[in-house]
Coordinates of C-alpha atoms in Angstrom, one line a residue:
X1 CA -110.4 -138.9 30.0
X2 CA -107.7 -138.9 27.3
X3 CA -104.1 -138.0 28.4
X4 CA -101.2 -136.7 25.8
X5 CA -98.3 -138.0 28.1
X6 CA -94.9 -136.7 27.1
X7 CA -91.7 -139.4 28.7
X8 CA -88.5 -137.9 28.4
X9 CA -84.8 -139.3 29.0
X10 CA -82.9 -137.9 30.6
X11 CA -81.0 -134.6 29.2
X12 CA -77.0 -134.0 29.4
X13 CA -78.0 -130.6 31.0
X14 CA -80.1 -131.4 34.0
X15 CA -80.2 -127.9 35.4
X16 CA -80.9 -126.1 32.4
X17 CA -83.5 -128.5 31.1
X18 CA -85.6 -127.9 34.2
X19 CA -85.1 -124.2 33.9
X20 CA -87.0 -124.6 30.5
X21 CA -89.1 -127.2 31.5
X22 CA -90.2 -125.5 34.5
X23 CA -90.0 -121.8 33.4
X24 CA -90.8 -121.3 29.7
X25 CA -92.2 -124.6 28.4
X26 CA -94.9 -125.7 31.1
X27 CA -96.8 -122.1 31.5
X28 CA -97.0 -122.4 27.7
X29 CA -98.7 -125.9 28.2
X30 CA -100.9 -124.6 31.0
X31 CA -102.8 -122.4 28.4
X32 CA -103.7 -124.4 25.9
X33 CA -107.9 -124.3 25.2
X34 CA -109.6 -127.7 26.8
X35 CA -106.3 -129.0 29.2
X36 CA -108.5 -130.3 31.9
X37 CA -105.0 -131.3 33.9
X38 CA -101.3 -131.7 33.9
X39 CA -99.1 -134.2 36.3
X40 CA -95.4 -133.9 36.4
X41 CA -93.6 -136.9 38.0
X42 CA -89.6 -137.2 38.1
X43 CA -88.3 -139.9 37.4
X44 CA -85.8 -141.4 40.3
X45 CA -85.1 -144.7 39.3
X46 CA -86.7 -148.3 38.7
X47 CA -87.2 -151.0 40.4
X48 CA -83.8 -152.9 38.4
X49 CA -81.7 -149.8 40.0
X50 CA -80.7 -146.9 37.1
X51 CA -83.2 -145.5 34.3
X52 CA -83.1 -143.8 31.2
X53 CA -86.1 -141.9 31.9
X54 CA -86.3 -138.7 34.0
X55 CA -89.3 -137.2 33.8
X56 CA -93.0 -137.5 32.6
X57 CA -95.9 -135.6 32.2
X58 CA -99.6 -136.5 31.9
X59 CA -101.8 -133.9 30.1
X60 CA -105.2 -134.7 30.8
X61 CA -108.5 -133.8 28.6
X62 CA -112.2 -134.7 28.0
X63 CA -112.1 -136.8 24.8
X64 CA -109.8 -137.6 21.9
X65 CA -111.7 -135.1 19.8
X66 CA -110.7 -132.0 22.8
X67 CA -107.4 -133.5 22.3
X68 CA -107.3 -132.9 18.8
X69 CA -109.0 -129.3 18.8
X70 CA -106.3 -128.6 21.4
X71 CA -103.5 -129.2 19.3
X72 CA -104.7 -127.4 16.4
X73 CA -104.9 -123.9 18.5
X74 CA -102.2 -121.2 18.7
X75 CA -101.2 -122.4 22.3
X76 CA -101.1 -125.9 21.4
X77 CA -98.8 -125.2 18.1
X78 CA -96.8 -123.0 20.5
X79 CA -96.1 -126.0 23.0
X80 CA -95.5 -128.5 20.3
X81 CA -93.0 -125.8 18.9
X82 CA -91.3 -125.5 21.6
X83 CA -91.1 -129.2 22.7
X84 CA -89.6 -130.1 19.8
X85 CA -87.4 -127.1 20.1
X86 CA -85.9 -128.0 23.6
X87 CA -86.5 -132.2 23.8
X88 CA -87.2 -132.9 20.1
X89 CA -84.3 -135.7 20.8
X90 CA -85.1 -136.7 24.1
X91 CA -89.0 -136.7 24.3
X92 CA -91.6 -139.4 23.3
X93 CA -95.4 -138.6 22.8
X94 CA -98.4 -141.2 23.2
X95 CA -101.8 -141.5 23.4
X96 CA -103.6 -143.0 26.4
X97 CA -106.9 -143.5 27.6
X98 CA -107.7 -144.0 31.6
X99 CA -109.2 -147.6 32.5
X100 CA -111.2 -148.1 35.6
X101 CA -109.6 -150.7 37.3
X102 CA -110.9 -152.5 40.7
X103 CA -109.5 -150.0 44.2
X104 CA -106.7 -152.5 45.9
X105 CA -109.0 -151.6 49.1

């Protein structure tokens, strides 16, 4: 698996960033060809106390190359659009593959 995770600090408008997030930009995410998955976690602090973060969100597909053909469709232009639209100042993009990693059972 290969996950486009999006990390975003946190916005000045809370409530209206999570009316778009929620509302408009997420059901545009949800139809983009080959997205095998999508996690949203908010952020609520760190370990050390206060973050800059507040939210994240993993976007999960079968291989770099269904990653790429994603992005290159309508729905995936239309996301990226949009992103960059609402969070263009707030959001950073990676990469990442999943590692298999030894269960702590």
């Amino acid at each position: 698996m290969v996950k486009l995770i999006a990390i975003y600090k946190k916005p000045e408008d809370q409530e209206k960033f999570d009316e778009h997030y929620f509302n408009t930009h997420t059901p545009l995410t949800q139809k983009i060809p080959g997205l095998r998955d999508m996690k949203v976690t908010k952020i609520v602090g760190s370990p050390m106390g206060e973050t800059d973060y507040y939210l994240l969100c993993e976007m999960f597909y079968d291989d770099h190359e269904s990653l790429q053909a994603a992005m290159k469709t309508d729905e995936g232009k239309a996301s990226g659009k949009d992103v960059m639209k609402f969070a263009g100042d707030i959001v950073t993009l990676v990469i990442g593959e999943e590692v298999n990693v030894p269960s702590v059972n």
